Tab-separated table of C-alpha atoms and ligand atoms in Angstrom:
chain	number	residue	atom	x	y	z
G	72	UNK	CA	68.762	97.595	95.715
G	73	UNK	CA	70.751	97.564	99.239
G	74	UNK	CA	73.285	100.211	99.549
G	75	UNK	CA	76.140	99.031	102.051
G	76	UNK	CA	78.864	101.613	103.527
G	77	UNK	CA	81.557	100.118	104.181
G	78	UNK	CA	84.292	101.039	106.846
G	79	UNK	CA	88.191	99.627	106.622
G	80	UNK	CA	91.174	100.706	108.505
G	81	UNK	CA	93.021	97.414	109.534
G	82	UNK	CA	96.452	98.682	108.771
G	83	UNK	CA	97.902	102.411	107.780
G	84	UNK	CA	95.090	103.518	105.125
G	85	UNK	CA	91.427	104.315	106.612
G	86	UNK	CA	88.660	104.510	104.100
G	87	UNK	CA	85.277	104.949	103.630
G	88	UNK	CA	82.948	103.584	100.491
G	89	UNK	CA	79.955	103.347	98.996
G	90	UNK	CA	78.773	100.778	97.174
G	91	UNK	CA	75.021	99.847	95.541
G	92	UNK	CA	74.287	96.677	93.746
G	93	UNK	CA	77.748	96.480	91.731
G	94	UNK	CA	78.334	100.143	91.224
G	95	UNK	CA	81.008	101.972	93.733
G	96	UNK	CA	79.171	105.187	94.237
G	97	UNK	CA	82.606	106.812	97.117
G	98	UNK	CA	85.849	105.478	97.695
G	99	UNK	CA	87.922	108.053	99.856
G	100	UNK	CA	90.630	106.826	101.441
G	101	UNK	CA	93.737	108.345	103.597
G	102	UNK	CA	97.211	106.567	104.290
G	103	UNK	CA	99.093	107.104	107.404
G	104	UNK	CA	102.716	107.703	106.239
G	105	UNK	CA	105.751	107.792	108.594
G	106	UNK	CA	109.141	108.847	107.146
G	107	UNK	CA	111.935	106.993	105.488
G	108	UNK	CA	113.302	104.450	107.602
G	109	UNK	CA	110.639	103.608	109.970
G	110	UNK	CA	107.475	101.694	110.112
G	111	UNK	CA	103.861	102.471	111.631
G	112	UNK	CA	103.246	101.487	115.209
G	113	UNK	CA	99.769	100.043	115.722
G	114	UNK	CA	98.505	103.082	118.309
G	115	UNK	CA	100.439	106.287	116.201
G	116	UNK	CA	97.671	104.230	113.297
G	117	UNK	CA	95.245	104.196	115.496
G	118	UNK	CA	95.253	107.969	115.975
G	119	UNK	CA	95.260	108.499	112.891
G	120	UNK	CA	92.486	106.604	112.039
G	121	UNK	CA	90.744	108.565	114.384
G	122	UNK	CA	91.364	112.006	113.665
G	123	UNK	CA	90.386	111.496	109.865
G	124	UNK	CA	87.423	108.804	109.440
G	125	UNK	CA	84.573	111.502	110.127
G	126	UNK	CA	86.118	113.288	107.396
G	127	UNK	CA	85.922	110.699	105.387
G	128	UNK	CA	82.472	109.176	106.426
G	129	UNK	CA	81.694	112.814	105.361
G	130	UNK	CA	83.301	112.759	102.122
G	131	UNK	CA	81.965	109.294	101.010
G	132	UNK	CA	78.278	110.468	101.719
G	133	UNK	CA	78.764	113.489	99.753
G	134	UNK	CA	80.436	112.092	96.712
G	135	UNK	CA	77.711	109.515	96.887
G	136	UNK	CA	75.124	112.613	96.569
G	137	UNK	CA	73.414	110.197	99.111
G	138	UNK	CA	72.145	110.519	102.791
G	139	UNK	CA	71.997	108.535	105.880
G	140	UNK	CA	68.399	107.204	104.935
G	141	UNK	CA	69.700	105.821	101.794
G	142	UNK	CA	71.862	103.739	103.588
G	143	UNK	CA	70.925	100.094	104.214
G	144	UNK	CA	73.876	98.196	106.127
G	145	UNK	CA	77.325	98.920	107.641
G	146	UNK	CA	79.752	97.162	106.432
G	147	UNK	CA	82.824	97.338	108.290
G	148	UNK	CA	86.687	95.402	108.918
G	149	UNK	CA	86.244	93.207	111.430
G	150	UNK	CA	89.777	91.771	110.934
G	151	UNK	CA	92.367	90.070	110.472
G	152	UNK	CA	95.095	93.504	110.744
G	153	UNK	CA	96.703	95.636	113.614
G	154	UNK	CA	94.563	95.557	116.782
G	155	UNK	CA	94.529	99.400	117.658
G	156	UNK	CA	93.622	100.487	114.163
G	157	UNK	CA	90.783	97.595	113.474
G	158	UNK	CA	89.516	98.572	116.834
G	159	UNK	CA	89.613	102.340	116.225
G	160	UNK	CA	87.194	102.209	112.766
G	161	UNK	CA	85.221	99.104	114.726
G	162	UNK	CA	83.985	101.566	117.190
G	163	UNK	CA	83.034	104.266	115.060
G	164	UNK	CA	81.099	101.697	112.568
G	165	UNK	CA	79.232	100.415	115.457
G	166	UNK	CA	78.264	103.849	116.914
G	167	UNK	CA	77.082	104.696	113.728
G	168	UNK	CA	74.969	102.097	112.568
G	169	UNK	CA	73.205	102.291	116.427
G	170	UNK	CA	72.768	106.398	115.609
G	171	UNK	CA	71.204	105.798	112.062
G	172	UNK	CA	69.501	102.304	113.490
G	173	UNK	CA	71.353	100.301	110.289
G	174	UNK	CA	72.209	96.714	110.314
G	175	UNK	CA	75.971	95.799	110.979
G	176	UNK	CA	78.085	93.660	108.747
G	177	UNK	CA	81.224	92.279	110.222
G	178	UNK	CA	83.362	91.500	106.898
G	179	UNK	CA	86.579	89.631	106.586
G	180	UNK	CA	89.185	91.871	104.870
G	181	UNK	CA	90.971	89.037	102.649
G	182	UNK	CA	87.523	88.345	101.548
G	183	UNK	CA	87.187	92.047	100.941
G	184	UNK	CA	89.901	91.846	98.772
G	185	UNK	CA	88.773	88.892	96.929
G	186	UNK	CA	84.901	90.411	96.297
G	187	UNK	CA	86.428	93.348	95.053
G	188	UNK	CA	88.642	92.044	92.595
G	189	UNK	CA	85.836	89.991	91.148
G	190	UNK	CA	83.549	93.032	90.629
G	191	UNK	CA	86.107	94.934	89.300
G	192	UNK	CA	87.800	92.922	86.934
G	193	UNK	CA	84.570	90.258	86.069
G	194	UNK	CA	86.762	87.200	86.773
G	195	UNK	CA	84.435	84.792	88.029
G	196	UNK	CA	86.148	81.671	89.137
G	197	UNK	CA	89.568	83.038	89.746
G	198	UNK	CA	92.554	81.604	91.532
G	199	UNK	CA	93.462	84.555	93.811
G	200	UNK	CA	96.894	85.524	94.818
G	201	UNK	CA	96.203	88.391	97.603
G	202	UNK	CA	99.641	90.206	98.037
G	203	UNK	CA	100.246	92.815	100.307
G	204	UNK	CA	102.052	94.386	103.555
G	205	UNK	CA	100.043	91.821	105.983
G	206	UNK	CA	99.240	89.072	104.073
G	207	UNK	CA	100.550	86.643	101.297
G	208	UNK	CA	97.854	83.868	100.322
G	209	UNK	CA	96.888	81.609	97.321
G	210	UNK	CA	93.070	81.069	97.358
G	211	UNK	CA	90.577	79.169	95.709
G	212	UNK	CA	86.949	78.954	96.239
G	213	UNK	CA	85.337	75.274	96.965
G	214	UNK	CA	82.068	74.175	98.244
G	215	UNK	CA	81.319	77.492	100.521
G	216	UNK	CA	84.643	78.277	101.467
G	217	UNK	CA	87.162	80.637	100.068
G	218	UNK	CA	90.140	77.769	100.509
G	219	UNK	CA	93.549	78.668	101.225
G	220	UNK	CA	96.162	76.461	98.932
G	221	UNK	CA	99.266	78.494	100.065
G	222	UNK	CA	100.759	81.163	102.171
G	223	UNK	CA	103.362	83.042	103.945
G	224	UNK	CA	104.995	80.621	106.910
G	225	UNK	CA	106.210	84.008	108.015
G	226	UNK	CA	105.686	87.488	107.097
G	227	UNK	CA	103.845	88.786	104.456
G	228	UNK	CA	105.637	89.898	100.589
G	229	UNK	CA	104.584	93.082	101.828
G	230	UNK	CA	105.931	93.351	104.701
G	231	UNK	CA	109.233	92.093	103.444
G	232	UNK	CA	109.180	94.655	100.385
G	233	UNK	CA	108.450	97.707	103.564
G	234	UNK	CA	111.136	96.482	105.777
G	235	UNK	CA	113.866	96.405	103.169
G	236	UNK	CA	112.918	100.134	101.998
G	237	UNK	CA	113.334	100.960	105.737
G	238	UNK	CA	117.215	99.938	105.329
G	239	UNK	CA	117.683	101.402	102.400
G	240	UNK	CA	115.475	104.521	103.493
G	241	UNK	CA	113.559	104.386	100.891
G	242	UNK	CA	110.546	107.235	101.105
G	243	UNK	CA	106.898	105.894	102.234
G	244	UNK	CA	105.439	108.184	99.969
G	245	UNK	CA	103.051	107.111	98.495
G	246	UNK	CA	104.381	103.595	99.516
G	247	UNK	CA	107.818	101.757	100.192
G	248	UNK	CA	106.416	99.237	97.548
G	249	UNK	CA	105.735	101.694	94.784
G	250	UNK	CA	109.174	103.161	95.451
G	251	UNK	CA	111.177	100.109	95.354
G	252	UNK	CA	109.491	99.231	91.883
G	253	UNK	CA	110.731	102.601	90.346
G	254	UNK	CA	113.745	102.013	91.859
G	255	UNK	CA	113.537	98.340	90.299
G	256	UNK	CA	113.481	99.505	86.880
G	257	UNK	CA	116.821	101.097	86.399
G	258	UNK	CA	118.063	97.353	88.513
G	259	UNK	CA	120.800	95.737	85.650
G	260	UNK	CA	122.709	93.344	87.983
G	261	UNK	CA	120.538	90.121	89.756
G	262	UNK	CA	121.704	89.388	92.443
G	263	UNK	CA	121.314	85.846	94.209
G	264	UNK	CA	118.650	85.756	96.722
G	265	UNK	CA	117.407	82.679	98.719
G	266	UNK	CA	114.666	80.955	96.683
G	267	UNK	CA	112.286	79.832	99.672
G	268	UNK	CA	109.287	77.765	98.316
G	269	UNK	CA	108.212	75.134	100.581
G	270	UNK	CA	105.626	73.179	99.023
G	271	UNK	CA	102.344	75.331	98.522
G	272	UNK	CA	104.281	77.452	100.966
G	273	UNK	CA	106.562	80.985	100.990
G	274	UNK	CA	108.379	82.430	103.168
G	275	UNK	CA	110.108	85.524	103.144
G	276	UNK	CA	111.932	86.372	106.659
G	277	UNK	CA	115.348	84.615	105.979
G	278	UNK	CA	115.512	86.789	102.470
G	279	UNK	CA	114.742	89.395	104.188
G	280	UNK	CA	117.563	88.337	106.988
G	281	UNK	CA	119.954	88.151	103.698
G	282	UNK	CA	119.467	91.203	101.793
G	283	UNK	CA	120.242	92.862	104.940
G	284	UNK	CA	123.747	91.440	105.254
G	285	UNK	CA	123.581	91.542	101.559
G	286	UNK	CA	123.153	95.421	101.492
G	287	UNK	CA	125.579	96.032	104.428
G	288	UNK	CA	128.315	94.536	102.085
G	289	UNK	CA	127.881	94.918	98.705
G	290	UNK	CA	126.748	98.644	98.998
G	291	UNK	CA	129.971	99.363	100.725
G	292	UNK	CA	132.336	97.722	98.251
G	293	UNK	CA	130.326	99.379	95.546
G	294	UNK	CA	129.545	95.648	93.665
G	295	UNK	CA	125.485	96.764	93.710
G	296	UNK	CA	123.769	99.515	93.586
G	297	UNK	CA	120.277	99.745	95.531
G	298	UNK	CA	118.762	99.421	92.364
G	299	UNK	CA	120.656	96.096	92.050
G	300	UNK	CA	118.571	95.018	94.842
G	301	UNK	CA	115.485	96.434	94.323
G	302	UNK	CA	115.375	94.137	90.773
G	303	UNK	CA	116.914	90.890	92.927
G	304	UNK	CA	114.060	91.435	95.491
G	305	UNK	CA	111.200	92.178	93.406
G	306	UNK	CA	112.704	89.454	90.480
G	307	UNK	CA	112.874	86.698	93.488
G	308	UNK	CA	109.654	87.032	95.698
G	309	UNK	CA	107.965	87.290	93.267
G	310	UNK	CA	108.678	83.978	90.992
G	311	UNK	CA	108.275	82.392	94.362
G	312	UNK	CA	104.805	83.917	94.446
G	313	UNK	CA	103.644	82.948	90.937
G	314	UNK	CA	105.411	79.354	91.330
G	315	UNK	CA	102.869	78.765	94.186
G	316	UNK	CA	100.004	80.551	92.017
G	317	UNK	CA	100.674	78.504	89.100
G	318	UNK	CA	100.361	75.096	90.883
G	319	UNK	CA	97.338	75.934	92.508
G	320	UNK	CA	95.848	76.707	89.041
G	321	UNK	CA	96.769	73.449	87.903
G	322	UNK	CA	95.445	71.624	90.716
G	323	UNK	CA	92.263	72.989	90.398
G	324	UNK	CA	91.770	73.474	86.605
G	325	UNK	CA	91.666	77.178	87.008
G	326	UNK	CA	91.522	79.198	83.687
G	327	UNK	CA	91.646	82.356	85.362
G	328	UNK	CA	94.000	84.354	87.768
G	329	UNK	CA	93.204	87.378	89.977
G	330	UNK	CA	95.837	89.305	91.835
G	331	UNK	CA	94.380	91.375	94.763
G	332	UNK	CA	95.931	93.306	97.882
G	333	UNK	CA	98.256	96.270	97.903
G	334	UNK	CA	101.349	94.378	96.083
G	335	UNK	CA	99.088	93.728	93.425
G	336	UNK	CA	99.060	96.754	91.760
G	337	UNK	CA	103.052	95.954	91.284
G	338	UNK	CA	103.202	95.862	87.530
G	339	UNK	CA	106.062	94.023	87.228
G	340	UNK	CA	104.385	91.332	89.316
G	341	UNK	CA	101.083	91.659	86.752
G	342	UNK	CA	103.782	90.955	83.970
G	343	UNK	CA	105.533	87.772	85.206
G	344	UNK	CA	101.949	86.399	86.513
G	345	UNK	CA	100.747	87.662	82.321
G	346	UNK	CA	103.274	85.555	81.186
G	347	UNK	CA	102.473	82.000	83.604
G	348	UNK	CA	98.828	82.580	82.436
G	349	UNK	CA	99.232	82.939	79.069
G	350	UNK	CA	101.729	79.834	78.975
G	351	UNK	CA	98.948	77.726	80.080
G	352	UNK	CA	96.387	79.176	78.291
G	353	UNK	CA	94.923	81.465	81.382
G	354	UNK	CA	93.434	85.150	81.711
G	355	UNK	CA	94.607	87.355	84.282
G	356	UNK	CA	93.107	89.658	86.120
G	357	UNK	CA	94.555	92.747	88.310
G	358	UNK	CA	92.888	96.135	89.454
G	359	UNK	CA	95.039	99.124	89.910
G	360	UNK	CA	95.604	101.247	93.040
G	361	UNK	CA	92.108	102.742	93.833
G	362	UNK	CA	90.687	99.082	94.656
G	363	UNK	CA	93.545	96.685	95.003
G	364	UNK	CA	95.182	98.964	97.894
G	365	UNK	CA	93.246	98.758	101.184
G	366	UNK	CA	89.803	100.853	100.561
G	367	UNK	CA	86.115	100.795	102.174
G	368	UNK	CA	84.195	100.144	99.205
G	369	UNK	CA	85.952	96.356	98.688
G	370	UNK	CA	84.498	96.033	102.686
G	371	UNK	CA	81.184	97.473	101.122
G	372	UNK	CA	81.480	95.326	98.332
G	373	UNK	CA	82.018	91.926	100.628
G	374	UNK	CA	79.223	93.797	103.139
G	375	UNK	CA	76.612	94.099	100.418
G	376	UNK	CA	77.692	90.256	99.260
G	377	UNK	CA	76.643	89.010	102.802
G	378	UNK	CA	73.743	91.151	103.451
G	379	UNK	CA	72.221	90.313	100.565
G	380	UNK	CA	72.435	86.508	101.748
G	381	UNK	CA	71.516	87.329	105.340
G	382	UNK	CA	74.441	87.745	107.550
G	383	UNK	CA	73.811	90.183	110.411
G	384	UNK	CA	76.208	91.068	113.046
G	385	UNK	CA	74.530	91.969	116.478
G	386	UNK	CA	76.422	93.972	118.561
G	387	UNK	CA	77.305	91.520	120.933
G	388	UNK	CA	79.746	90.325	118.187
G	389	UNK	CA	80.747	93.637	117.128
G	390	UNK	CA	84.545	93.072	117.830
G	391	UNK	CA	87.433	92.796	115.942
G	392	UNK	CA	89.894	90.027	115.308
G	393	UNK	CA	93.383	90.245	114.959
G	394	UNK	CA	93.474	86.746	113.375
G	395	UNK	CA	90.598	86.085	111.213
G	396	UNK	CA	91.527	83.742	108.751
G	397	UNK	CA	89.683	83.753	105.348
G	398	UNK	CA	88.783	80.011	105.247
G	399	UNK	CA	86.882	80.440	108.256
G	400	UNK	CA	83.565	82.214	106.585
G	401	UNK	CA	80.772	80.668	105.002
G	402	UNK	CA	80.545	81.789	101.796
G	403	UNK	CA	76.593	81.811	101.324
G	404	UNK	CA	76.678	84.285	98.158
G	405	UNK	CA	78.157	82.091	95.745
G	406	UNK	CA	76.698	79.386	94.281
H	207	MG	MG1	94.744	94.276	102.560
């Protein structure tokens, strides 16, 4: 019965979990959150990161009722993300599992995401769509590899979503995202966006570019209300999104869906991805905010998968990666 700890901070939350054989035993987490109109420089993250992780390695061995001897593996983000904050929770997983003499577990985050979503929801052969404020990817698993059938050519949904709250000045609290979906609701008027699917591909800048001007105008003259846009935004990006989804469900025969990542807990996303599925006869699966937003245990979770199976990190490799695509580990814990 291994019992990985799992350490993530690649972008503005830092967390901590726990996690033994299935079962999340911790989960704190903290979110760095700057106010309205700006967005969170990589070393300001870093800091954070820094001031509260001991806190939380604290926390998530207390709520876990467990000690440092119980503890098999550390698990911890070895990328991709923001360089100053992966490197800031990199350092203190390393230092601990050399002061408690544990085995180190470099994980991929997307595949963090992706392990977590399957142990939380049961979906076992999903086609992912991982969603959030650094990454926008399609993925299906084949033959060892979690395969990537689409993505951003750009930036991230996310990321789009948190830079157009920044214009509008939309609160970070809790998140832009969460914001702009309240705000969403009370949208009435759609207003025309760019529609940029390219292939299996998205991309989000040049909507991004638009709804700028868009905003600058049309909020002046009174024709749309930031709600308005909010709606057009949310109603655009993310047809785009399950368009993409959709056809790589076809391709490969998928019967089941599973949204992960921070965007994912969007519930107007969940309903226009509900209604693709069930118009081809599909299941979908989503998690809500305590595992689909950034969180240790899914690191855990994706730790425990690969020390089970045998990976070890030595600490010659005990870096971080900026760029760490998800395609690029062998996935030795599935069939
Ligand atoms: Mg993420």
């Amino acid at each position: 019965m291994p019992t990985v700890l799992g350490f993530e901070g690649s972008a503005n939350k830092v967390g901590v979990g726990v996690v033994r054989d299935g079962v999340v035993l911790a989960n704190p987490r903290r979110t760095y959150i700057t106010p309205p109109g700006t967005g969170f420089l990589p070393s300001d993250t870093a800091r954070h990161h820094r001031a509260v992780i001991l806190d939380l390695l604290q926390e998530a061995l207390t709520e876990s009722g467990l000690t440092y001897q119980d503890i098999d593996c550390i698990a911890y983000t070895k990328g991709p993300g923001m360089g100053a904050p992966l490197a800031s929770v990199a350092i203190v997983a390393r230092t601990v599992a050399q002061l408690w003499d544990k085995p180190l577990v470099g994980v991929n985050h997307c595949i963090g995401h992706i392990e977590m979503g399957r142990l939380i929801t049961g979906a076992t052969s999903p086609t992912v769509l991982y969603v959030s404020g650094g990454n926008t990817q399609v993925i299906a698993y084949s033959k060892r590899r979690y395969r990537i059938f689409g993505e951003t050519i750009d930036i991230a949904v996310g990321n789009c979503l948190d830079r157009f709250a920044r214009v509008l000045k939309i609160s970070n609290d809790p998140s832009p995202g969460y914001n702009i979906e309240q705000m969403a609701k009370r949208g009435k008027k759609l207003v025309e966006l760019p529609y940029t699917v390219k292939g299996m591909d998205v991309s989000f800048s040049g909507i991004l570019s638009f709804i700028e001007d868009v905003a600058k105008r049309m909020l002046v003259s009174g024709e749309c209300t930031p709600e308005d846009l909010c709606f057009s935004l949310q109603e655009t990006v993310f047809a785009m999104l399950v368009e993409i989804t959709e056809r790589a469900m076809a391709h490969c025969g998928s019967e089941e869906a599973l949204i992960v990542g921070g965007v994912g807990c969007n519930l107007r996303l969940q309903e226009m991805m509900e209604t693709m599925c069930q118009e081809r006869g599909a299941k979908l699966f989503a998690t809500d905010e305590r595992f689909c937003i950034d969180n240790g245990a899914m690191i855990a979770q994706a730790g425990w998968e690969m020390f089970r199976t045998g990976h070890r990190t030595p600490l010659s490799d005990s870096g971080i990666r900026q760029r760490y695509r998800t395609d690029e580990v062998e996935v030795t814990w599935r069939d």
